[in-house]
GROMACS .gro file of C-alpha atoms in nm:
model
  172
    1MET     CA    1   1.367  -0.213   6.062
    2SER     CA    2   1.183   0.102   6.168
    3LEU     CA    3   1.357   0.092   6.508
    4PHE     CA    4   1.692   0.078   6.330
    5VAL     CA    5   1.602   0.376   6.112
    6ALA     CA    6   1.482   0.575   6.415
    7ILE     CA    7   1.805   0.506   6.605
    8ALA     CA    8   2.017   0.591   6.298
    9VAL     CA    9   1.833   0.921   6.249
   10LEU     CA   10   1.866   1.008   6.618
   11LEU     CA   11   2.240   0.934   6.619
   12ALA     CA   12   2.288   1.137   6.299
   13LEU     CA   13   2.107   1.432   6.456
   14VAL     CA   14   2.324   1.413   6.767
   15VAL     CA   15   2.644   1.398   6.562
   16PHE     CA   16   2.534   1.683   6.335
   17GLY     CA   17   2.434   1.886   6.638
   18VAL     CA   18   2.776   1.849   6.795
   19VAL     CA   19   2.975   1.900   6.475
   20LEU     CA   20   2.770   2.182   6.324
   21ARG     CA   21   2.700   2.377   6.643
   22PRO     CA   22   2.967   2.643   6.578
   23LEU     CA   23   2.828   2.706   6.227
   24TRP     CA   24   2.471   2.721   6.355
   25ARG     CA   25   2.536   3.047   6.537
   26GLU     CA   26   2.665   3.227   6.227
   27SER     CA   27   2.467   3.088   5.934
   28ARG     CA   28   2.164   2.877   6.012
   29GLY     CA   29   2.041   2.866   5.654
   30ILE     CA   30   2.360   2.703   5.525
   31VAL     CA   31   2.357   2.446   5.805
   32LEU     CA   32   1.992   2.353   5.744
   33GLY     CA   33   2.047   2.341   5.366
   34GLY     CA   34   2.357   2.125   5.408
   35PHE     CA   35   2.175   1.897   5.650
   36VAL     CA   36   1.883   1.847   5.412
   37ALA     CA   37   2.113   1.802   5.111
   38LEU     CA   38   2.325   1.546   5.293
   39GLY     CA   39   2.017   1.355   5.406
   40LEU     CA   40   1.869   1.348   5.056
   41ALA     CA   41   2.202   1.247   4.901
   42THR     CA   42   2.243   0.966   5.152
   43PHE     CA   43   1.892   0.838   5.092
   44ALA     CA   44   1.934   0.857   4.712
   45LEU     CA   45   2.272   0.682   4.722
   46TYR     CA   46   2.135   0.404   4.941
   47ARG     CA   47   1.836   0.353   4.710
   48LEU     CA   48   2.068   0.345   4.411
   49MET     CA   49   2.357   0.135   4.548
   50GLY     CA   50   2.228  -0.023   4.870
   51THR     CA   51   2.053  -0.351   4.932
   52PRO     CA   52   1.739  -0.294   5.137
   53ALA     CA   53   1.650  -0.664   5.106
   54ALA     CA   54   1.961  -0.753   5.309
   55THR     CA   55   1.781  -0.680   5.634
   56SER     CA   56   1.514  -0.940   5.562
   57GLN     CA   57   1.779  -1.202   5.476
   58VAL     CA   58   1.926  -1.176   5.825
   59ALA     CA   59   1.607  -1.315   5.974
   60ALA     CA   60   1.595  -1.594   5.718
   61ASN     CA   61   1.955  -1.700   5.794
   62ALA     CA   62   1.912  -1.690   6.169
   63MET     CA   63   2.184  -1.826   6.389
   64PRO     CA   64   2.122  -2.170   6.533
   65THR     CA   65   1.999  -2.174   6.890
   66THR     CA   66   2.139  -2.512   6.990
   67LEU     CA   67   2.458  -2.702   6.927
   68GLY     CA   68   2.257  -2.972   6.750
   69GLU     CA   69   2.119  -2.716   6.503
   70ALA     CA   70   2.468  -2.575   6.447
   71ILE     CA   71   2.601  -2.924   6.378
   72LEU     CA   72   2.325  -2.984   6.124
   73GLN     CA   73   2.401  -2.655   5.948
   74LEU     CA   74   2.772  -2.733   5.944
   75GLN     CA   75   2.710  -3.082   5.806
   76ALA     CA   76   2.492  -2.934   5.531
   77GLU     CA   77   2.762  -2.683   5.443
   78LEU     CA   78   3.028  -2.956   5.435
   79GLU     CA   79   2.809  -3.164   5.201
   80ARG     CA   80   2.797  -2.868   4.962
   81ASN     CA   81   3.167  -2.785   4.998
   82PRO     CA   82   3.363  -3.077   5.149
   83ASN     CA   83   3.710  -2.929   5.092
   84GLN     CA   84   3.711  -2.725   5.414
   85PRO     CA   85   3.953  -2.874   5.667
   86GLU     CA   86   3.857  -2.614   5.928
   87GLY     CA   87   3.492  -2.713   5.888
   88TRP     CA   88   3.572  -3.082   5.942
   89LEU     CA   89   3.784  -2.991   6.244
   90LEU     CA   90   3.501  -2.784   6.391
   91LEU     CA   91   3.253  -3.061   6.318
   92GLY     CA   92   3.478  -3.315   6.488
   93LYS     CA   93   3.511  -3.104   6.801
   94SER     CA   94   3.137  -3.029   6.808
   95LEU     CA   95   3.040  -3.393   6.769
   96ALA     CA   96   3.287  -3.492   7.041
   97SER     CA   97   3.133  -3.239   7.279
   98GLU     CA   98   2.794  -3.404   7.218
   99GLY     CA   99   2.942  -3.749   7.289
  100ARG     CA  100   2.911  -3.866   6.928
  101LEU     CA  101   3.264  -4.004   6.930
  102ALA     CA  102   3.257  -4.231   6.624
  103GLU     CA  103   3.119  -3.951   6.406
  104SER     CA  104   3.374  -3.715   6.557
  105SER     CA  105   3.655  -3.952   6.464
  106ASP     CA  106   3.527  -3.970   6.106
  107ALA     CA  107   3.515  -3.590   6.080
  108PHE     CA  108   3.872  -3.560   6.206
  109ALA     CA  109   3.981  -3.824   5.953
  110ARG     CA  110   3.828  -3.614   5.673
  111ALA     CA  111   4.017  -3.310   5.800
  112VAL     CA  112   4.344  -3.507   5.805
  113LYS     CA  113   4.292  -3.606   5.441
  114LEU     CA  114   4.277  -3.236   5.354
  115LEU     CA  115   4.565  -3.126   5.581
  116PRO     CA  116   4.789  -3.432   5.616
  117ASP     CA  117   5.091  -3.246   5.754
  118ASP     CA  118   4.931  -3.044   6.033
  119PRO     CA  119   5.070  -3.193   6.356
  120ASP     CA  120   4.800  -3.049   6.582
  121LEU     CA  121   4.528  -3.186   6.355
  122LEU     CA  122   4.698  -3.527   6.337
  123VAL     CA  123   4.708  -3.543   6.715
  124GLU     CA  124   4.342  -3.434   6.745
  125ALA     CA  125   4.243  -3.705   6.496
  126ALA     CA  126   4.445  -3.971   6.679
  127GLN     CA  127   4.293  -3.869   7.011
  128ALA     CA  128   3.944  -3.881   6.858
  129ARG     CA  129   4.012  -4.239   6.741
  130LEU     CA  130   4.134  -4.323   7.092
  131TYR     CA  131   3.812  -4.192   7.249
  132ALA     CA  132   3.594  -4.360   6.985
  133SER     CA  133   3.764  -4.697   7.042
  134SER     CA  134   3.568  -4.936   7.262
  135GLU     CA  135   3.887  -5.060   7.434
  136ARG     CA  136   4.030  -4.705   7.462
  137LYS     CA  137   4.350  -4.794   7.278
  138LEU     CA  138   4.524  -4.624   6.990
  139ASP     CA  139   4.478  -4.831   6.676
  140PRO     CA  140   4.748  -4.856   6.405
  141GLN     CA  141   4.604  -4.561   6.208
  142ALA     CA  142   4.609  -4.336   6.516
  143ILE     CA  143   4.966  -4.439   6.596
  144ALA     CA  144   5.066  -4.366   6.236
  145TRP     CA  145   4.915  -4.017   6.268
  146VAL     CA  146   5.099  -3.957   6.596
  147ARG     CA  147   5.429  -4.071   6.445
  148HIS     CA  148   5.372  -3.851   6.141
  149ALA     CA  149   5.296  -3.554   6.369
  150LEU     CA  150   5.626  -3.619   6.547
  151SER     CA  151   5.811  -3.639   6.215
  152VAL     CA  152   5.663  -3.306   6.108
  153GLN     CA  153   5.719  -3.141   6.446
  154PRO     CA  154   5.967  -3.333   6.662
  155GLY     CA  155   5.895  -3.294   7.031
  156HIS     CA  156   5.524  -3.214   6.980
  157GLN     CA  157   5.402  -3.238   7.337
  158ARG     CA  158   5.063  -3.404   7.287
  159ALA     CA  159   5.197  -3.638   7.018
  160THR     CA  160   5.477  -3.749   7.249
  161TRP     CA  161   5.226  -3.799   7.527
  162LEU     CA  162   4.992  -4.006   7.306
  163LEU     CA  163   5.282  -4.218   7.183
  164GLY     CA  164   5.381  -4.278   7.545
  165VAL     CA  165   5.023  -4.375   7.631
  166SER     CA  166   5.023  -4.620   7.340
  167GLN     CA  167   5.353  -4.772   7.446
  168LEU     CA  168   5.236  -4.802   7.806
  169GLN     CA  169   4.919  -4.978   7.693
  170ASP     CA  170   5.132  -5.220   7.490
  171GLY     CA  171   5.350  -5.293   7.795
  172GLN     CA  172   5.658  -5.115   7.661
   0.00000   0.00000   0.00000
């Protein structure tokens, strides 16, 4: 905190020095009085309206250092507020990157319940089910999502590709 204050004061002095230099030559008393008045007004306004405790909260709400910690924080947030499709999407992608494919598939399914007509999300969810499947095949739910994505956005490239993969696996 004291380092921040020292840097802020130094930057303010540099800015005032550059801006007020022409006035300094003609009326030093006015410049010094204005500088002191502005500093006191700023300090008083911050004490009255500011939140000095906000700087200590930053340390308490520190950013996670690992993906596992971030996943835990995201899961806790989604337990408190489960109606966040973007959160479920992010959780699904994060879990997939850690190789937790079944959990990833479940997170994508929750996101699809909240945004049932988003073709990109439907395809992501279907692909997550494909990867989570032990036989690496699209199950009926995943195929239904792919078909729905194609009905919402005909010609969706990844949906068309997944449907083709499914048909190839079925010998069609």
